[in-house]
Amino acid sequence: MRPITGRDELDLFSRLPYPYNDELAGDLTAGRRRPEWMWVALRGDHLLARAAWWSRPGRDTPLLLDIFDVDDDNGAPDRLDTGAHLLRTAMAAVLPDGAPRPEYCRHVPPDWRENATTTRVVEDRMTVLERAGARLFVERLRLEWRPRPPLPEPSGRLVFRPVGDSEELVALMTSVLDGTLDAHSRADLTRMSAAEVAVRHYEDELARYNSPRDWWRIATLPQGEPVGFVVPAHNGYNPVIAYLAVLPAHRGNGYIDDVLAEGTRVLAEQGVDRIRASTDLGNVPMANAFRRAGYLNFGREINMTWS
């Protein structure tokens, strides 16, 4: 059990299937991964299990455990034990002593519970993570919009303008946390004030996007009162709706459809061939808004955390 030596061992690391194997080389170049964060369990030249962490460029510590696999064709009774041993060994070497363990994130098919083979694959990995002390935190919908002209015309109910500055957006982000259905935000609010949660979200994610900030939009009533906002962006892999919200006082009026449509138009005008988004499985109002806007559920995401 050891980390890979470098880019020369990507073929070895990629022997176990996963849709994002072809992104690993680019991640190493961009600094989103490091060889010392990518571990393998080998018996001879047979890859039994693997684990890898991801982070944003410039960070010295991992942000997510987003790859963990065992050889699903290996019928050995200790198959999951090997995976658990690898995970414990790699975590001890990669993660700083006393630091919080990064969240586990796994992309799975949208119907993973309806296919016996896929169910076993997903649940085997969750079982190993549970042995290491992790617990299911939330399941999320992964959504995608593909161009299909014509785009819906603005309804005229709202006016859209660029975000004035970071302070304006953070203030709105603080306001929309009141009554949020997002599991991560709700968990953060048990440890921090709404203002602190908003600042951290802005600094750790939104401020790090390299895409133009003049894509970001604030929605207002015709007289200028803010109603909500949308943050269209590019996350280094795909154009995305990174954040979308309506202020508490204006919820229940269908404004979410207008705000999402504006964010979609901003990205569509860039000539993109797809837009990605995600929301919690339990956030039914948000999921319904994406469905009405033509976003299809192409996958799900399993998030597990350590308490």
mmCIF file of C-alpha atoms in Angstrom:
data_model
loop_
_atom_site.group_PDB
_atom_site.id
_atom_site.type_symbol
_atom_site.label_atom_id
_atom_site.label_comp_id
_atom_site.label_asym_id
_atom_site.label_seq_id
_atom_site.Cartn_x
_atom_site.Cartn_y
_atom_site.Cartn_z
ATOM 1 C CA MET A 1 0.000 0.000 0.000
ATOM 2 C CA ARG A 2 1.609 3.184 -1.209
ATOM 3 C CA PRO A 3 1.049 6.439 -3.104
ATOM 4 C CA ILE A 4 1.709 6.449 -6.813
ATOM 5 C CA THR A 5 5.137 7.679 -7.875
ATOM 6 C CA GLY A 6 3.766 10.280 -10.260
ATOM 7 C CA ARG A 7 2.145 10.805 -13.634
ATOM 8 C CA ASP A 8 3.922 7.710 -14.946
ATOM 9 C CA GLU A 9 1.640 5.527 -12.798
ATOM 10 C CA LEU A 10 -1.686 7.012 -13.865
ATOM 11 C CA ASP A 11 -2.336 3.987 -16.069
ATOM 12 C CA LEU A 12 -1.883 1.760 -13.016
ATOM 13 C CA PHE A 13 -4.163 3.953 -10.893
ATOM 14 C CA SER A 14 -6.818 3.985 -13.645
ATOM 15 C CA ARG A 15 -7.150 0.207 -13.985
ATOM 16 C CA LEU A 16 -10.290 0.369 -11.856
ATOM 17 C CA PRO A 17 -13.134 2.006 -13.812
ATOM 18 C CA TYR A 18 -14.587 5.380 -12.941
ATOM 19 C CA PRO A 19 -15.994 8.038 -15.311
ATOM 20 C CA TYR A 20 -13.372 10.615 -14.334
ATOM 21 C CA ASN A 21 -10.202 8.590 -14.889
ATOM 22 C CA ASP A 22 -9.510 10.677 -17.992
ATOM 23 C CA GLU A 23 -9.463 13.872 -15.879
ATOM 24 C CA LEU A 24 -6.667 12.744 -13.566
ATOM 25 C CA ALA A 25 -3.782 13.953 -15.742
ATOM 26 C CA GLY A 26 -5.350 17.403 -16.059
ATOM 27 C CA ASP A 27 -5.981 17.519 -12.319
ATOM 28 C CA LEU A 28 -2.314 16.837 -11.619
ATOM 29 C CA THR A 29 -1.269 19.586 -14.043
ATOM 30 C CA ALA A 30 -3.706 22.066 -12.498
ATOM 31 C CA GLY A 31 -2.642 21.235 -8.931
ATOM 32 C CA ARG A 32 -6.004 19.789 -7.961
ATOM 33 C CA ARG A 33 -4.326 16.483 -7.147
ATOM 34 C CA ARG A 34 -0.885 15.374 -6.014
ATOM 35 C CA PRO A 35 0.744 11.962 -6.431
ATOM 36 C CA GLU A 36 1.171 11.690 -2.664
ATOM 37 C CA TRP A 37 -2.637 12.011 -2.322
ATOM 38 C CA MET A 38 -3.276 9.080 -4.701
ATOM 39 C CA TRP A 39 -2.879 5.669 -3.055
ATOM 40 C CA VAL A 40 -3.040 2.094 -4.331
ATOM 41 C CA ALA A 41 -3.222 -1.350 -2.767
ATOM 42 C CA LEU A 42 -1.315 -3.857 -4.887
ATOM 43 C CA ARG A 43 -0.760 -7.594 -4.821
ATOM 44 C CA GLY A 44 2.041 -8.041 -7.291
ATOM 45 C CA ASP A 45 0.871 -5.929 -10.230
ATOM 46 C CA HIS A 46 -2.832 -6.493 -9.451
ATOM 47 C CA LEU A 47 -4.624 -3.329 -8.322
ATOM 48 C CA LEU A 48 -6.899 -4.332 -5.426
ATOM 49 C CA ALA A 49 -8.068 -0.898 -4.257
ATOM 50 C CA ARG A 50 -7.326 2.799 -4.635
ATOM 51 C CA ALA A 51 -8.072 6.094 -2.911
ATOM 52 C CA ALA A 52 -7.454 9.706 -3.910
ATOM 53 C CA TRP A 53 -8.150 13.179 -2.615
ATOM 54 C CA TRP A 54 -8.951 16.361 -4.545
ATOM 55 C CA SER A 55 -8.474 20.014 -3.703
ATOM 56 C CA ARG A 56 -8.580 23.432 -5.307
ATOM 57 C CA PRO A 57 -5.297 24.674 -6.814
ATOM 58 C CA GLY A 58 -3.089 26.371 -4.268
ATOM 59 C CA ARG A 59 -4.362 24.512 -1.199
ATOM 60 C CA ASP A 60 -1.859 22.452 0.759
ATOM 61 C CA THR A 61 -4.403 20.021 2.181
ATOM 62 C CA PRO A 62 -7.090 17.869 0.529
ATOM 63 C CA LEU A 63 -10.637 19.156 0.334
ATOM 64 C CA LEU A 64 -12.519 16.003 -0.752
ATOM 65 C CA LEU A 65 -12.019 12.259 -0.786
ATOM 66 C CA ASP A 66 -13.599 11.750 -4.192
ATOM 67 C CA ILE A 67 -12.079 8.460 -5.356
ATOM 68 C CA PHE A 68 -12.293 5.244 -3.408
ATOM 69 C CA ASP A 69 -12.598 1.925 -5.204
ATOM 70 C CA VAL A 70 -12.089 -1.770 -4.687
ATOM 71 C CA ASP A 71 -11.756 -4.348 -7.456
ATOM 72 C CA ASP A 72 -15.359 -5.410 -8.016
ATOM 73 C CA ASP A 73 -14.237 -8.463 -10.022
ATOM 74 C CA ASN A 74 -12.175 -9.763 -7.130
ATOM 75 C CA GLY A 75 -14.200 -12.433 -5.358
ATOM 76 C CA ALA A 76 -11.833 -12.731 -2.393
ATOM 77 C CA PRO A 77 -13.667 -12.677 0.958
ATOM 78 C CA ASP A 78 -11.270 -10.023 2.287
ATOM 79 C CA ARG A 79 -11.933 -7.624 -0.607
ATOM 80 C CA LEU A 80 -13.551 -4.968 1.563
ATOM 81 C CA ASP A 81 -11.019 -5.536 4.353
ATOM 82 C CA THR A 82 -8.271 -4.653 1.882
ATOM 83 C CA GLY A 83 -10.110 -1.468 0.970
ATOM 84 C CA ALA A 84 -10.541 -0.536 4.621
ATOM 85 C CA HIS A 85 -6.847 -1.163 5.315
ATOM 86 C CA LEU A 86 -5.855 1.020 2.369
ATOM 87 C CA LEU A 87 -8.156 3.823 3.489
ATOM 88 C CA ARG A 88 -6.833 3.810 7.055
ATOM 89 C CA THR A 89 -3.216 3.690 5.880
ATOM 90 C CA ALA A 90 -3.663 6.470 3.319
ATOM 91 C CA MET A 91 -5.590 8.755 5.693
ATOM 92 C CA ALA A 92 -2.880 8.418 8.324
ATOM 93 C CA ALA A 93 -0.238 9.446 5.792
ATOM 94 C CA VAL A 94 -2.120 12.148 3.875
ATOM 95 C CA LEU A 95 -4.166 14.013 6.479
ATOM 96 C CA PRO A 96 -2.541 16.267 9.094
ATOM 97 C CA ASP A 97 -2.817 15.080 12.689
ATOM 98 C CA GLY A 98 -5.951 16.419 14.351
ATOM 99 C CA ALA A 99 -7.331 17.986 11.166
ATOM 100 C CA PRO A 100 -10.959 17.332 10.168
ATOM 101 C CA ARG A 101 -11.286 14.523 7.669
ATOM 102 C CA PRO A 102 -12.406 15.713 4.234
ATOM 103 C CA GLU A 103 -15.888 14.792 3.080
ATOM 104 C CA TYR A 104 -16.313 11.733 0.883
ATOM 105 C CA CYS A 105 -18.031 12.448 -2.427
ATOM 106 C CA ARG A 106 -19.081 9.759 -4.918
ATOM 107 C CA HIS A 107 -20.901 10.295 -8.210
ATOM 108 C CA VAL A 108 -23.328 7.473 -8.944
ATOM 109 C CA PRO A 109 -25.999 6.735 -11.580
ATOM 110 C CA PRO A 110 -29.434 8.312 -11.006
ATOM 111 C CA ASP A 111 -31.032 4.858 -10.694
ATOM 112 C CA TRP A 112 -28.311 3.280 -8.580
ATOM 113 C CA ARG A 113 -30.841 1.739 -6.176
ATOM 114 C CA GLU A 114 -32.743 0.045 -9.007
ATOM 115 C CA ASN A 115 -29.843 -1.987 -10.442
ATOM 116 C CA ALA A 116 -28.528 -4.801 -8.258
ATOM 117 C CA THR A 117 -24.948 -4.570 -9.558
ATOM 118 C CA THR A 118 -24.741 -0.809 -9.156
ATOM 119 C CA THR A 119 -26.343 -0.991 -5.716
ATOM 120 C CA ARG A 120 -23.694 -3.455 -4.562
ATOM 121 C CA VAL A 121 -20.863 -1.293 -5.922
ATOM 122 C CA VAL A 122 -22.124 1.833 -4.166
ATOM 123 C CA GLU A 123 -23.009 0.109 -0.902
ATOM 124 C CA ASP A 124 -19.675 -1.749 -0.738
ATOM 125 C CA ARG A 125 -17.829 1.550 -0.804
ATOM 126 C CA MET A 126 -20.165 3.090 1.747
ATOM 127 C CA THR A 127 -19.620 0.058 3.999
ATOM 128 C CA VAL A 128 -15.852 0.572 3.954
ATOM 129 C CA LEU A 129 -16.256 4.290 4.661
ATOM 130 C CA GLU A 130 -18.535 3.460 7.588
ATOM 131 C CA ARG A 131 -15.864 1.148 8.992
ATOM 132 C CA ALA A 132 -13.545 4.149 8.913
ATOM 133 C CA GLY A 133 -16.038 6.204 10.920
ATOM 134 C CA ALA A 134 -17.900 8.043 8.153
ATOM 135 C CA ARG A 135 -21.677 8.375 7.980
ATOM 136 C CA LEU A 136 -24.065 9.273 5.180
ATOM 137 C CA PHE A 137 -24.627 13.043 5.245
ATOM 138 C CA VAL A 138 -26.735 13.788 2.172
ATOM 139 C CA GLU A 139 -27.589 12.504 -1.278
ATOM 140 C CA ARG A 140 -27.689 15.077 -4.071
ATOM 141 C CA LEU A 141 -29.165 15.306 -7.547
ATOM 142 C CA ARG A 142 -26.785 16.068 -10.396
ATOM 143 C CA LEU A 143 -28.475 18.083 -13.122
ATOM 144 C CA GLU A 144 -27.654 19.077 -16.683
ATOM 145 C CA TRP A 145 -29.071 21.484 -19.258
ATOM 146 C CA ARG A 146 -28.358 21.088 -22.971
ATOM 147 C CA PRO A 147 -29.012 23.823 -25.541
ATOM 148 C CA ARG A 148 -32.422 23.506 -27.146
ATOM 149 C CA PRO A 149 -33.458 26.711 -28.922
ATOM 150 C CA PRO A 150 -35.217 28.923 -28.428
ATOM 151 C CA LEU A 151 -34.344 29.972 -24.900
ATOM 152 C CA PRO A 152 -37.349 31.214 -22.901
ATOM 153 C CA GLU A 153 -37.774 34.964 -23.027
ATOM 154 C CA PRO A 154 -37.576 36.894 -19.735
ATOM 155 C CA SER A 155 -40.972 37.192 -18.092
ATOM 156 C CA GLY A 156 -40.440 40.877 -17.360
ATOM 157 C CA ARG A 157 -41.366 40.470 -13.706
ATOM 158 C CA LEU A 158 -37.775 41.025 -12.570
ATOM 159 C CA VAL A 159 -34.843 43.207 -13.556
ATOM 160 C CA PHE A 160 -31.339 41.734 -13.615
ATOM 161 C CA ARG A 161 -28.083 43.570 -13.013
ATOM 162 C CA PRO A 162 -24.474 42.560 -12.293
ATOM 163 C CA VAL A 163 -23.338 42.145 -8.691
ATOM 164 C CA GLY A 164 -21.971 45.428 -7.374
ATOM 165 C CA ASP A 165 -19.207 43.979 -5.180
ATOM 166 C CA SER A 166 -18.437 41.037 -2.927
ATOM 167 C CA GLU A 167 -19.957 42.741 0.117
ATOM 168 C CA GLU A 168 -23.311 43.053 -1.628
ATOM 169 C CA LEU A 169 -23.354 39.403 -2.647
ATOM 170 C CA VAL A 170 -22.224 38.164 0.782
ATOM 171 C CA ALA A 171 -24.988 40.203 2.428
ATOM 172 C CA LEU A 172 -27.564 38.540 0.156
ATOM 173 C CA MET A 173 -25.999 35.125 0.785
ATOM 174 C CA THR A 174 -26.365 35.770 4.507
ATOM 175 C CA SER A 175 -30.038 36.640 4.114
ATOM 176 C CA VAL A 176 -30.980 33.553 2.086
ATOM 177 C CA LEU A 177 -29.638 31.211 4.783
ATOM 178 C CA ASP A 178 -32.813 31.943 6.738
ATOM 179 C CA GLY A 179 -34.935 28.860 6.088
ATOM 180 C CA THR A 180 -32.430 27.193 3.772
ATOM 181 C CA LEU A 181 -33.069 23.548 2.854
ATOM 182 C CA ASP A 182 -29.434 22.904 1.886
ATOM 183 C CA ALA A 183 -27.929 20.256 4.193
ATOM 184 C CA HIS A 184 -24.392 21.655 4.140
ATOM 185 C CA SER A 185 -25.579 25.149 4.968
ATOM 186 C CA ARG A 186 -27.832 23.883 7.750
ATOM 187 C CA ALA A 187 -24.926 21.958 9.271
ATOM 188 C CA ASP A 188 -22.658 25.008 9.048
ATOM 189 C CA LEU A 189 -25.282 27.122 10.811
ATOM 190 C CA THR A 190 -25.039 24.886 13.866
ATOM 191 C CA ARG A 191 -21.408 25.962 14.255
ATOM 192 C CA MET A 192 -21.274 29.506 12.858
ATOM 193 C CA SER A 193 -23.393 32.591 12.400
ATOM 194 C CA ALA A 194 -25.137 33.118 9.079
ATOM 195 C CA ALA A 195 -22.678 35.891 8.220
ATOM 196 C CA GLU A 196 -19.721 33.596 8.914
ATOM 197 C CA VAL A 197 -21.231 30.816 6.804
ATOM 198 C CA ALA A 198 -21.783 33.198 3.900
ATOM 199 C CA VAL A 199 -18.254 34.618 4.060
ATOM 200 C CA ARG A 200 -16.696 31.157 4.141
ATOM 201 C CA HIS A 201 -18.825 29.953 1.230
ATOM 202 C CA TYR A 202 -17.873 33.020 -0.791
ATOM 203 C CA GLU A 203 -14.156 32.839 -0.027
ATOM 204 C CA ASP A 204 -13.793 29.054 -0.301
ATOM 205 C CA GLU A 205 -15.781 28.635 -3.514
ATOM 206 C CA LEU A 206 -17.256 31.572 -5.394
ATOM 207 C CA ALA A 207 -14.211 33.841 -5.136
ATOM 208 C CA ARG A 208 -12.003 31.073 -6.508
ATOM 209 C CA TYR A 209 -13.764 30.723 -9.861
ATOM 210 C CA ASN A 210 -11.698 32.068 -12.751
ATOM 211 C CA SER A 211 -14.767 32.732 -14.907
ATOM 212 C CA PRO A 212 -15.920 36.373 -15.278
ATOM 213 C CA ARG A 213 -17.717 37.852 -12.310
ATOM 214 C CA ASP A 214 -19.811 40.006 -14.607
ATOM 215 C CA TRP A 215 -21.786 36.815 -15.305
ATOM 216 C CA TRP A 216 -23.186 37.002 -11.768
ATOM 217 C CA ARG A 217 -26.657 38.512 -11.536
ATOM 218 C CA ILE A 218 -28.829 40.090 -8.871
ATOM 219 C CA ALA A 219 -32.573 39.961 -9.488
ATOM 220 C CA THR A 220 -34.654 42.942 -8.386
ATOM 221 C CA LEU A 221 -38.239 44.136 -8.603
ATOM 222 C CA PRO A 222 -38.715 46.959 -11.123
ATOM 223 C CA GLN A 223 -38.299 49.548 -8.364
ATOM 224 C CA GLY A 224 -34.919 48.065 -7.404
ATOM 225 C CA GLU A 225 -35.644 45.888 -4.348
ATOM 226 C CA PRO A 226 -33.444 42.724 -4.426
ATOM 227 C CA VAL A 227 -35.368 39.471 -4.834
ATOM 228 C CA GLY A 228 -32.566 36.942 -5.314
ATOM 229 C CA PHE A 229 -29.377 36.179 -7.197
ATOM 230 C CA VAL A 230 -27.677 33.608 -9.401
ATOM 231 C CA VAL A 231 -23.981 32.821 -9.843
ATOM 232 C CA PRO A 232 -23.237 31.314 -13.259
ATOM 233 C CA ALA A 233 -19.608 30.203 -13.422
ATOM 234 C CA HIS A 234 -17.107 27.721 -14.807
ATOM 235 C CA ASN A 235 -15.663 25.381 -12.179
ATOM 236 C CA GLY A 236 -12.680 24.183 -14.225
ATOM 237 C CA TYR A 237 -14.611 21.243 -15.629
ATOM 238 C CA ASN A 238 -18.016 22.560 -16.709
ATOM 239 C CA PRO A 239 -20.167 25.680 -16.894
ATOM 240 C CA VAL A 240 -22.281 25.572 -13.742
ATOM 241 C CA ILE A 241 -25.031 27.292 -11.835
ATOM 242 C CA ALA A 242 -22.865 27.642 -8.743
ATOM 243 C CA TYR A 243 -25.420 29.346 -6.492
ATOM 244 C CA LEU A 244 -29.077 30.205 -6.895
ATOM 245 C CA ALA A 245 -31.423 31.671 -4.295
ATOM 246 C CA VAL A 246 -34.472 33.820 -3.579
ATOM 247 C CA LEU A 247 -34.644 36.022 -0.480
ATOM 248 C CA PRO A 248 -37.017 34.771 2.244
ATOM 249 C CA ALA A 249 -39.478 37.657 1.859
ATOM 250 C CA HIS A 250 -39.995 36.844 -1.817
ATOM 251 C CA ARG A 251 -40.255 33.061 -1.718
ATOM 252 C CA GLY A 252 -43.436 31.407 -2.917
ATOM 253 C CA ASN A 253 -43.958 33.775 -5.865
ATOM 254 C CA GLY A 254 -42.264 31.679 -8.528
ATOM 255 C CA TYR A 255 -39.312 34.058 -8.826
ATOM 256 C CA ILE A 256 -36.889 31.128 -8.661
ATOM 257 C CA ASP A 257 -37.891 30.251 -12.240
ATOM 258 C CA ASP A 258 -36.990 33.733 -13.490
ATOM 259 C CA VAL A 259 -33.678 33.790 -11.623
ATOM 260 C CA LEU A 260 -32.627 30.350 -12.868
ATOM 261 C CA ALA A 261 -33.660 31.220 -16.427
ATOM 262 C CA GLU A 262 -31.429 34.305 -16.319
ATOM 263 C CA GLY A 263 -28.436 32.297 -15.102
ATOM 264 C CA THR A 264 -29.047 29.743 -17.835
ATOM 265 C CA ARG A 265 -29.241 32.495 -20.476
ATOM 266 C CA VAL A 266 -25.965 34.040 -19.297
ATOM 267 C CA LEU A 267 -24.122 30.757 -19.791
ATOM 268 C CA ALA A 268 -25.969 29.821 -22.989
ATOM 269 C CA GLU A 269 -24.846 33.117 -24.522
ATOM 270 C CA GLN A 270 -21.249 31.927 -24.081
ATOM 271 C CA GLY A 271 -21.943 29.107 -26.546
ATOM 272 C CA VAL A 272 -21.600 26.314 -23.979
ATOM 273 C CA ASP A 273 -22.740 22.816 -24.934
ATOM 274 C CA ARG A 274 -24.009 21.983 -21.441
ATOM 275 C CA ILE A 275 -24.599 23.483 -17.991
ATOM 276 C CA ARG A 276 -24.284 21.505 -14.780
ATOM 277 C CA ALA A 277 -25.917 22.065 -11.402
ATOM 278 C CA SER A 278 -26.729 20.116 -8.254
ATOM 279 C CA THR A 279 -29.092 20.261 -5.309
ATOM 280 C CA ASP A 280 -29.955 18.078 -2.343
ATOM 281 C CA LEU A 281 -32.385 15.248 -2.986
ATOM 282 C CA GLY A 282 -34.510 16.634 -0.149
ATOM 283 C CA ASN A 283 -34.584 20.187 -1.531
ATOM 284 C CA VAL A 284 -37.739 19.526 -3.522
ATOM 285 C CA PRO A 285 -38.575 23.171 -4.416
ATOM 286 C CA MET A 286 -35.114 23.700 -5.928
ATOM 287 C CA ALA A 287 -35.157 20.354 -7.736
ATOM 288 C CA ASN A 288 -38.558 21.210 -9.212
ATOM 289 C CA ALA A 289 -37.280 24.600 -10.403
ATOM 290 C CA PHE A 290 -34.442 22.942 -12.304
ATOM 291 C CA ARG A 291 -36.852 20.397 -13.789
ATOM 292 C CA ARG A 292 -39.187 23.160 -15.017
ATOM 293 C CA ALA A 293 -36.176 24.900 -16.597
ATOM 294 C CA GLY A 294 -35.310 21.789 -18.619
ATOM 295 C CA TYR A 295 -32.473 20.450 -16.491
ATOM 296 C CA LEU A 296 -32.334 16.641 -16.502
ATOM 297 C CA ASN A 297 -31.226 14.466 -13.594
ATOM 298 C CA PHE A 298 -28.265 12.573 -15.066
ATOM 299 C CA GLY A 299 -26.719 11.331 -11.822
ATOM 300 C CA ARG A 300 -26.582 11.490 -8.067
ATOM 301 C CA GLU A 301 -23.894 12.264 -5.528
ATOM 302 C CA ILE A 302 -23.304 10.522 -2.215
ATOM 303 C CA ASN A 303 -21.760 12.685 0.514
ATOM 304 C CA MET A 304 -20.412 11.094 3.701
ATOM 305 C CA THR A 305 -18.781 12.908 6.595
ATOM 306 C CA TRP A 306 -16.909 12.216 9.812
ATOM 307 C CA SER A 307 -18.402 13.650 12.986
#
